[in-house]
CSV table of C-alpha atoms and ligand atoms in Angstrom, one decimal:
chain,number,residue,atom,x,y,z
A,1194,MET,CA,20.4,-4.4,0.5
A,1195,HIS,CA,21.2,-1.4,-1.7
A,1196,LEU,CA,18.6,1.3,-2.3
A,1197,ASP,CA,18.8,4.5,-4.4
A,1198,ILE,CA,16.6,7.0,-2.6
A,1199,ALA,CA,15.5,10.3,-4.2
A,1200,VAL,CA,15.2,13.0,-1.5
A,1201,LEU,CA,12.7,15.8,-2.2
A,1202,GLY,CA,12.7,18.1,0.8
A,1203,GLY,CA,10.4,20.6,-0.9
A,1204,ASP,CA,9.2,23.6,0.9
A,1205,GLY,CA,9.0,25.0,4.5
A,1206,ILE,CA,10.0,22.5,7.1
A,1207,GLY,CA,10.3,19.7,4.5
A,1208,PRO,CA,14.1,19.8,4.1
A,1209,GLU,CA,14.6,20.0,7.9
A,1210,VAL,CA,12.5,16.9,8.7
A,1211,VAL,CA,13.8,14.9,5.8
A,1212,ALA,CA,17.3,15.6,7.0
A,1213,GLN,CA,16.4,13.8,10.2
A,1214,SER,CA,15.1,10.8,8.2
A,1215,ILE,CA,18.4,10.6,6.3
A,1216,LYS,CA,20.3,10.5,9.6
A,1217,CYS,CA,18.0,7.6,10.7
A,1218,LEU,CA,18.5,5.8,7.4
A,1219,ARG,CA,22.3,6.3,7.7
A,1220,SER,CA,22.1,4.7,11.1
A,1221,VAL,CA,20.1,1.8,9.7
A,1222,GLU,CA,22.7,1.4,7.0
A,1223,GLU,CA,25.5,1.1,9.6
A,1224,THR,CA,23.6,-1.1,12.1
A,1225,PHE,CA,22.2,-3.6,9.6
A,1226,GLY,CA,24.9,-3.4,6.9
A,1227,HIS,CA,22.9,-1.9,4.1
A,1228,SER,CA,23.9,0.7,1.5
A,1229,PHE,CA,21.6,3.6,0.7
A,1230,THR,CA,22.4,6.5,-1.7
A,1231,PHE,CA,20.6,9.7,-1.5
A,1232,THR,CA,20.0,12.0,-4.4
A,1233,LYS,CA,18.5,15.4,-3.6
A,1234,ALA,CA,16.2,17.2,-6.0
A,1235,LYS,CA,14.0,20.2,-6.0
A,1236,VAL,CA,10.2,20.3,-6.0
A,1237,GLY,CA,7.5,22.9,-5.1
A,1238,ALA,CA,8.1,26.6,-4.4
A,1239,VAL,CA,11.8,26.2,-4.2
A,1240,ALA,CA,11.8,24.6,-7.7
A,1241,ILE,CA,9.5,27.3,-9.1
A,1242,LYS,CA,12.0,29.9,-7.9
A,1243,GLU,CA,14.9,28.1,-9.5
A,1244,THR,CA,13.4,26.8,-12.7
A,1245,GLY,CA,9.9,28.2,-13.1
A,1246,GLU,CA,8.4,24.7,-12.8
A,1247,PRO,CA,7.0,23.0,-9.6
A,1248,LEU,CA,8.3,19.7,-10.8
A,1249,PRO,CA,11.4,20.1,-13.0
A,1250,GLU,CA,12.1,17.3,-15.5
A,1251,LYS,CA,15.4,16.6,-13.8
A,1252,THR,CA,13.6,15.9,-10.5
A,1253,LEU,CA,11.1,13.6,-12.2
A,1254,GLU,CA,13.9,11.7,-13.9
A,1255,ILE,CA,15.8,11.2,-10.6
A,1256,CYS,CA,12.6,10.0,-8.9
A,1257,LYS,CA,11.8,7.6,-11.8
A,1258,LYS,CA,15.3,6.1,-11.6
A,1259,SER,CA,15.2,5.7,-7.8
A,1260,ASP,CA,14.0,2.8,-5.8
A,1261,ALA,CA,12.1,5.1,-3.5
A,1262,VAL,CA,11.3,8.7,-3.0
A,1263,LEU,CA,11.5,10.4,0.4
A,1264,PHE,CA,9.3,13.5,0.3
A,1265,GLY,CA,9.3,16.4,2.8
A,1266,ALA,CA,6.5,18.9,2.3
A,1267,ILE,CA,5.1,21.3,-0.2
A,1268,GLY,CA,3.4,24.7,-0.3
A,1269,ALA,CA,4.3,28.3,0.3
A,1270,PRO,CA,2.2,31.2,1.6
A,1271,GLU,CA,2.9,33.5,-1.3
A,1272,TYR,CA,1.0,31.1,-3.5
A,1273,ASP,CA,-1.8,30.3,-1.1
A,1274,GLY,CA,-2.6,34.0,-1.0
A,1275,ASN,CA,-2.6,34.3,-4.8
A,1276,PRO,CA,-5.5,32.3,-6.3
A,1277,THR,CA,-4.9,33.9,-9.7
A,1278,SER,CA,-1.4,32.4,-10.1
A,1279,LYS,CA,-1.2,29.9,-13.0
A,1280,ILE,CA,1.6,27.9,-11.4
A,1281,TRP,CA,1.8,26.8,-7.7
A,1282,PRO,CA,3.9,24.4,-5.7
A,1283,GLU,CA,1.3,21.7,-5.1
A,1284,GLN,CA,1.0,21.1,-8.8
A,1285,GLY,CA,4.5,19.5,-8.5
A,1286,LEU,CA,3.4,16.9,-6.0
A,1287,LEU,CA,0.2,16.1,-7.9
A,1288,ARG,CA,2.1,15.6,-11.1
A,1289,LEU,CA,4.8,13.5,-9.3
A,1290,ARG,CA,2.1,11.2,-7.9
A,1291,LYS,CA,0.6,10.8,-11.3
A,1292,GLU,CA,3.9,10.3,-13.2
A,1293,LEU,CA,5.0,7.7,-10.7
A,1294,GLY,CA,1.7,5.9,-10.8
A,1295,LEU,CA,1.2,6.2,-7.0
A,1296,PHE,CA,-2.4,5.2,-6.8
A,1297,ALA,CA,-2.6,4.2,-3.1
A,1298,ASN,CA,-1.8,6.4,-0.2
A,1299,ILE,CA,-1.6,4.5,3.0
A,1300,ARG,CA,-2.0,6.6,6.1
A,1301,PRO,CA,-1.9,4.7,9.5
A,1302,VAL,CA,-3.5,6.4,12.5
A,1303,LYS,CA,-2.7,5.1,15.9
A,1304,VAL,CA,-2.4,6.5,19.4
A,1305,PHE,CA,1.0,6.1,21.1
A,1306,PRO,CA,0.2,5.2,24.7
A,1307,THR,CA,3.0,7.4,26.0
A,1308,LEU,CA,1.5,10.4,24.2
A,1309,ILE,CA,-2.1,9.7,24.8
A,1310,LYS,CA,-2.6,12.9,26.8
A,1311,GLN,CA,-1.6,14.8,23.7
A,1312,SER,CA,-4.9,14.2,22.0
A,1313,PRO,CA,-7.6,16.8,22.7
A,1314,LEU,CA,-10.0,13.9,22.8
A,1315,ALA,CA,-10.7,11.9,25.9
A,1316,LYS,CA,-8.3,9.1,26.6
A,1317,SER,CA,-11.2,6.6,26.8
A,1318,THR,CA,-12.2,7.6,23.2
A,1319,VAL,CA,-8.8,7.4,21.5
A,1320,GLN,CA,-7.0,4.8,23.5
A,1321,HIS,CA,-7.6,1.8,21.2
A,1322,THR,CA,-7.4,3.6,17.9
A,1323,ASP,CA,-5.5,1.5,15.3
A,1324,LEU,CA,-6.8,2.3,11.8
A,1325,VAL,CA,-5.3,2.8,8.4
A,1326,ILE,CA,-6.6,4.9,5.7
A,1327,TYR,CA,-6.3,3.6,2.1
A,1328,ARG,CA,-6.7,6.8,0.1
A,1329,GLU,CA,-7.0,6.6,-3.7
A,1330,LEU,CA,-4.2,9.0,-4.8
A,1331,SER,CA,-4.1,9.5,-8.6
A,1332,GLY,CA,-7.7,10.1,-9.6
A,1333,GLY,CA,-10.9,11.8,-8.6
A,1334,ILE,CA,-11.5,15.5,-8.3
A,1335,TYR,CA,-7.8,16.2,-7.9
A,1336,TYR,CA,-7.2,15.1,-11.5
A,1337,GLY,CA,-10.4,15.8,-13.4
A,1338,GLU,CA,-10.8,18.5,-15.9
A,1339,LYS,CA,-10.5,21.9,-14.4
A,1340,ILE,CA,-12.1,25.0,-16.0
A,1341,GLN,CA,-11.7,28.6,-15.1
A,1342,ASP,CA,-14.4,30.6,-16.9
A,1343,GLU,CA,-12.9,33.5,-18.9
A,1344,SER,CA,-15.1,35.9,-17.0
A,1345,GLN,CA,-13.5,34.5,-13.8
A,1346,SER,CA,-17.0,34.3,-12.4
A,1347,SER,CA,-17.3,30.5,-12.6
A,1348,ALA,CA,-15.0,27.5,-12.2
A,1349,THR,CA,-15.4,23.8,-12.6
A,1350,ASP,CA,-13.6,20.8,-11.1
A,1351,THR,CA,-14.6,17.4,-12.5
A,1352,CYS,CA,-14.5,14.2,-10.5
A,1353,THR,CA,-14.1,11.1,-12.5
A,1354,TYR,CA,-13.4,7.5,-11.4
A,1355,THR,CA,-13.1,4.4,-13.5
A,1356,GLU,CA,-13.8,0.9,-12.3
A,1357,SER,CA,-10.1,-0.1,-12.7
A,1358,GLU,CA,-8.9,2.9,-10.6
A,1359,ILE,CA,-11.3,1.9,-7.8
A,1360,SER,CA,-10.6,-1.8,-8.1
A,1361,ARG,CA,-6.8,-1.7,-7.7
A,1362,ILE,CA,-6.8,0.3,-4.5
A,1363,SER,CA,-9.7,-1.7,-3.1
A,1364,HIS,CA,-7.8,-5.0,-3.5
A,1365,LEU,CA,-4.9,-3.4,-1.6
A,1366,ALA,CA,-7.3,-2.3,1.2
A,1367,PHE,CA,-8.9,-5.8,1.4
A,1368,LYS,CA,-5.6,-7.5,1.5
A,1369,ALA,CA,-4.4,-5.2,4.3
A,1370,ALA,CA,-7.6,-5.9,6.2
A,1371,ARG,CA,-7.0,-9.6,5.9
A,1372,ALA,CA,-3.7,-9.2,7.8
A,1373,ARG,CA,-5.4,-6.9,10.4
A,1374,ARG,CA,-8.8,-7.0,12.0
A,1375,LYS,CA,-10.6,-8.0,8.8
A,1376,LYS,CA,-12.8,-5.0,8.5
A,1377,VAL,CA,-13.1,-2.5,5.6
A,1378,THR,CA,-15.1,0.7,5.8
A,1379,LEU,CA,-15.8,2.4,2.5
A,1380,VAL,CA,-16.2,6.1,3.0
A,1381,ASP,CA,-18.1,7.9,0.2
A,1382,LYS,CA,-21.0,10.2,-0.6
A,1383,ALA,CA,-23.1,7.7,-2.4
A,1384,ASN,CA,-26.3,9.5,-1.5
A,1385,VAL,CA,-25.2,12.4,-3.8
A,1386,LEU,CA,-22.3,11.6,-6.1
A,1387,GLU,CA,-22.3,9.3,-9.1
A,1388,THR,CA,-18.6,8.5,-8.6
A,1389,SER,CA,-19.4,7.3,-5.0
A,1390,ARG,CA,-22.2,5.1,-6.4
A,1391,LEU,CA,-19.7,3.5,-8.7
A,1392,TRP,CA,-17.3,3.0,-5.8
A,1393,ARG,CA,-20.0,1.2,-3.9
A,1394,ARG,CA,-20.8,-1.1,-6.8
A,1395,VAL,CA,-17.2,-2.0,-7.5
A,1396,VAL,CA,-16.2,-2.4,-3.9
A,1397,HIS,CA,-19.2,-4.6,-3.1
A,1398,THR,CA,-18.3,-6.9,-6.0
A,1399,ILE,CA,-14.6,-7.0,-4.8
A,1400,ALA,CA,-15.7,-7.8,-1.3
A,1401,GLU,CA,-17.2,-11.1,-2.5
A,1402,SER,CA,-13.6,-12.3,-3.2
A,1403,TYR,CA,-12.7,-11.6,0.5
A,1404,PRO,CA,-15.4,-13.4,2.4
A,1405,ASP,CA,-13.3,-13.3,5.5
A,1406,VAL,CA,-13.3,-9.5,5.5
A,1407,SER,CA,-16.4,-7.6,6.5
A,1408,LEU,CA,-17.4,-4.5,4.5
A,1409,ASN,CA,-19.5,-1.6,5.7
A,1410,CYS,CA,-20.1,1.7,4.1
A,1411,LEU,CA,-20.4,5.2,5.6
A,1412,PHE,CA,-21.1,8.6,4.1
A,1413,ILE,CA,-18.2,11.0,4.6
A,1414,ASP,CA,-20.1,13.4,6.8
A,1415,ASN,CA,-21.1,10.6,9.2
A,1416,ALA,CA,-17.6,9.0,8.9
A,1417,ALA,CA,-16.1,12.3,10.0
A,1418,VAL,CA,-18.2,12.3,13.1
A,1419,GLN,CA,-17.7,8.6,13.8
A,1420,MET,CA,-13.9,9.0,13.6
A,1421,ILE,CA,-13.9,11.5,16.4
A,1422,LEU,CA,-16.7,9.8,18.5
A,1423,ASN,CA,-15.4,6.3,18.3
A,1424,PRO,CA,-12.2,5.9,16.2
A,1425,SER,CA,-11.5,2.3,17.5
A,1426,GLN,CA,-14.5,1.0,15.4
A,1427,PHE,CA,-12.3,1.4,12.3
A,1428,ASP,CA,-9.8,-1.0,10.9
A,1429,VAL,CA,-9.2,-0.2,7.2
A,1430,ILE,CA,-10.8,2.9,5.8
A,1431,LEU,CA,-11.0,2.8,2.0
A,1432,THR,CA,-11.9,6.1,0.3
A,1433,ASP,CA,-11.3,8.4,-2.6
A,1434,ASN,CA,-8.6,11.1,-3.0
A,1435,MET,CA,-10.5,14.1,-1.6
A,1436,PHE,CA,-12.2,12.4,1.3
A,1437,GLY,CA,-9.0,10.6,2.2
A,1438,ASP,CA,-7.1,13.9,2.3
A,1439,ILE,CA,-9.6,15.4,4.7
A,1440,LEU,CA,-10.1,12.3,6.9
A,1441,SER,CA,-6.4,11.7,7.4
A,1442,ASP,CA,-5.8,15.2,8.7
A,1443,GLN,CA,-8.7,14.6,11.1
A,1444,GLY,CA,-6.9,11.4,12.1
A,1445,SER,CA,-4.0,13.4,13.3
A,1446,VAL,CA,-6.2,15.0,16.0
A,1447,ILE,CA,-6.6,11.5,17.4
A,1448,ALA,CA,-2.9,10.9,17.5
A,1449,GLY,CA,-2.3,14.3,19.2
A,1450,SER,CA,-0.2,16.0,16.6
A,1451,ILE,CA,-0.1,16.2,12.8
A,1452,GLY,CA,3.7,16.0,13.2
A,1453,LEU,CA,3.4,12.3,14.1
A,1454,LEU,CA,1.6,10.7,11.1
A,1455,PRO,CA,3.6,9.1,8.3
A,1456,SER,CA,2.4,7.8,4.9
A,1457,ALA,CA,3.4,5.6,2.1
A,1458,SER,CA,2.3,6.2,-1.5
A,1459,VAL,CA,2.6,3.1,-3.7
A,1460,GLY,CA,2.0,2.0,-7.2
A,1461,THR,CA,3.1,-0.9,-9.2
A,1462,GLU,CA,6.6,0.4,-10.0
A,1463,HIS,CA,7.4,3.2,-7.6
A,1464,ALA,CA,6.9,4.2,-4.0
A,1465,MET,CA,7.1,7.5,-2.1
A,1466,PHE,CA,7.2,8.1,1.6
A,1467,GLU,CA,6.0,11.4,3.1
A,1468,PRO,CA,4.6,12.8,6.3
A,1469,ILE,CA,1.0,13.7,6.0
A,1470,HIS,CA,1.7,17.3,7.3
A,1471,GLY,CA,2.2,20.4,5.2
A,1472,SER,CA,5.1,22.7,4.9
A,1473,TYR,CA,4.4,24.7,8.1
A,1474,PRO,CA,6.1,27.8,6.7
A,1475,ASN,CA,6.0,29.7,10.1
A,1476,ALA,CA,8.3,27.0,11.6
A,1477,LYS,CA,10.8,27.0,8.7
A,1478,ASN,CA,14.4,27.0,9.9
A,1479,LYS,CA,13.3,27.5,13.5
A,1480,ASN,CA,14.4,24.0,14.5
A,1481,ILE,CA,11.0,23.3,16.1
A,1482,ALA,CA,9.3,21.1,13.5
A,1483,ASN,CA,8.5,17.5,14.6
A,1484,PRO,CA,10.6,15.1,12.6
A,1485,VAL,CA,8.7,12.0,13.7
A,1486,ALA,CA,6.2,11.9,10.9
A,1487,SER,CA,9.0,11.9,8.4
A,1488,ILE,CA,11.1,9.4,10.4
A,1489,LEU,CA,8.1,7.0,10.7
A,1490,SER,CA,7.7,7.4,6.9
A,1491,THR,CA,11.2,5.9,6.6
A,1492,ALA,CA,10.0,3.0,8.8
A,1493,MET,CA,7.3,2.5,6.2
A,1494,LEU,CA,9.9,2.7,3.5
A,1495,LEU,CA,12.0,0.0,5.1
A,1496,GLN,CA,9.0,-2.2,5.6
A,1497,HIS,CA,8.0,-1.7,1.9
A,1498,PHE,CA,11.4,-3.3,1.0
A,1499,LYS,CA,10.8,-6.1,3.5
A,1500,MET,CA,13.3,-4.8,6.0
A,1501,ASP,CA,10.9,-5.5,8.9
A,1502,GLU,CA,13.5,-5.7,11.6
A,1503,GLU,CA,15.1,-2.4,10.4
A,1504,SER,CA,11.7,-0.8,10.4
A,1505,ASP,CA,10.9,-2.1,13.9
A,1506,ALA,CA,14.3,-0.7,15.0
A,1507,VAL,CA,13.3,2.8,13.8
A,1508,VAL,CA,10.0,2.6,15.5
A,1509,ALA,CA,11.6,1.4,18.7
A,1510,ALA,CA,13.9,4.4,18.6
A,1511,VAL,CA,11.0,6.8,18.1
A,1512,LEU,CA,9.1,5.2,21.0
A,1513,LYS,CA,12.2,5.6,23.2
A,1514,SER,CA,12.3,9.3,22.3
A,1515,PHE,CA,8.7,9.5,23.5
A,1516,SER,CA,9.3,7.7,26.7
A,1517,LYS,CA,12.4,9.8,27.5
A,1518,LYS,CA,10.4,13.0,26.6
A,1519,ILE,CA,12.9,13.8,23.9
A,1520,VAL,CA,10.2,15.5,21.8
A,1521,THR,CA,9.6,18.8,19.9
A,1522,PRO,CA,7.4,21.5,21.4
A,1523,ASP,CA,4.2,20.5,19.5
A,1524,ILE,CA,4.2,17.4,21.7
A,1525,MET,CA,5.3,19.0,25.0
A,1526,GLY,CA,5.0,22.8,25.1
A,1527,SER,CA,7.8,23.1,27.6
A,1528,SER,CA,10.2,20.9,25.6
A,1529,LYS,CA,13.6,22.5,24.9
A,1530,TYR,CA,14.5,20.0,22.3
A,1531,GLY,CA,14.5,20.9,18.6
A,1532,THR,CA,14.2,19.1,15.3
A,1533,ASN,CA,17.9,18.3,15.1
A,1534,TYR,CA,18.2,17.0,18.7
A,1535,VAL,CA,15.2,14.8,18.4
A,1536,GLY,CA,16.5,13.5,15.0
A,1537,ASP,CA,19.9,12.8,16.5
A,1538,PHE,CA,18.5,11.0,19.5
A,1539,ILE,CA,16.3,8.8,17.3
A,1540,ALA,CA,19.1,8.0,14.9
A,1541,ASP,CA,21.5,7.3,17.7
A,1542,ASN,CA,19.1,4.9,19.3
A,1543,ILE,CA,18.4,2.7,16.2
A,1544,MET,CA,19.9,-0.6,17.2
A,1545,GLU,CA,19.3,-4.3,16.7
A,1546,LEU,CA,16.4,-5.3,18.9
A,1547,ASP,CA,17.1,-8.0,21.4
A,1548,GLY,CA,13.6,-9.4,21.2
A,1549,SER,CA,12.3,-7.4,24.2
A,1550,PHE,CA,10.6,-4.8,21.9
A,1551,ASN,CA,6.9,-5.4,22.2
A,1552,ILE,CA,6.0,-5.1,18.6
A,1553,ASN,CA,2.3,-5.5,19.3
A,1554,ASP,CA,2.1,-2.7,21.8
A,1555,GLU,CA,2.9,0.3,19.7
A,1556,ASN,CA,4.1,-0.4,16.3
A,1557,ILE,CA,3.9,0.8,12.7
A,1558,GLY,CA,3.7,-1.4,9.7
A,1559,LEU,CA,2.1,-1.9,6.3
A,1560,GLY,CA,-0.5,-4.5,6.2
A,1561,LYS,CA,0.0,-5.9,9.7
A,1562,SER,CA,-2.3,-5.9,12.7
A,1563,THR,CA,0.2,-3.8,14.4
A,1564,ILE,CA,0.0,-0.9,11.9
A,1565,ILE,CA,-0.3,2.6,13.4
B,1957,IPM,C1,-1.6,15.7,1.4
B,1957,IPM,C2,-1.6,17.2,1.1
B,1957,IPM,C3,-1.7,17.3,-0.4
B,1957,IPM,C4,-3.0,16.7,-0.9
B,1957,IPM,C5,-1.5,18.7,-0.9
B,1957,IPM,C6,-0.3,19.4,-0.5
B,1957,IPM,C7,-1.7,18.8,-2.4
B,1957,IPM,O1,-2.6,17.8,1.7
B,1957,IPM,O2,-0.7,15.0,1.0
B,1957,IPM,O3,-2.5,15.3,2.2
B,1957,IPM,O4,-4.0,17.3,-0.9
B,1957,IPM,O5,-2.9,15.5,-1.3
B,1958,MG,MG1,-3.7,16.7,3.1
């Protein structure tokens, strides 16, 4: 298969981790006889520095022409500390998601048995975690009207959802549940927010078309607690943009490091693959960032294009790095291995599987019961 992949390293550790993903995709190319082209483009603070825009038109054009986008990370401290700035890096990512029509952000959370001690939570609590968050990605409070009062003493963010925006991601979530443990949990704040009440109405109606899937609803505050107390009760979590952002970071505590969790953002025409972590500016160019979240995002990319065997091979190589303790210091404080070494190890260990790889034990996938 041939794929044109746009590579947007972005800010902070983004370029370093994405570089490891490219190594892995090169290895997939060689092992399985595919051809991938990579076109780099700028986004975020680095793009503002160069062009004044967080998402230059040239970058958007490259992404639109590509089959997939590999995204690193976005954000820089000079903007975080300056709330009066009119332009900031994250605007680039938000616009990109909108322009590419990426309405569903799929964030699997699973515990890797070899890393179970990593989680600050008890082993007995986290050991059976295997959930996936379906986060609505192109609507809600992220995209509603934003007003900064001239006096600077009041500001407004509007949260709007339409039935069709809720419906399209809900169908994806129910379909995913069908291929997994057949359970959807809608997370909202329907005891307060009108948008959440609309979500409930729409999702309940959609649920009728999936009689084999059970639906339950939780308020976000309760869901946050339940996710830490008993994460294995969840299968597919369906939620809006803001709640999904927060819950997925919380999910990384279960897995043991935010450097482990991948994501896929999909729409009808485009798809983008990015770790859930941020730009971690303090680690930039120190060769300590964990490349696994980005590498597992490439496994999701491969699976998106129905290259299941290739995706499994990437996951198997990642698992091998865990079992051989070839990990970055966020996973094992005493580790002497850096981003590059871990990336090389994983890329070098991507090989055709002889069938002995136990796909059900620790695997990642979109819409499968084995999803992490
Ligand atoms: C994420 C990030 C982004 C978001 C930021 C960088 C805008 O936190 O992808 O989870 O809030 O969506
Ligand atoms: Mg986030």
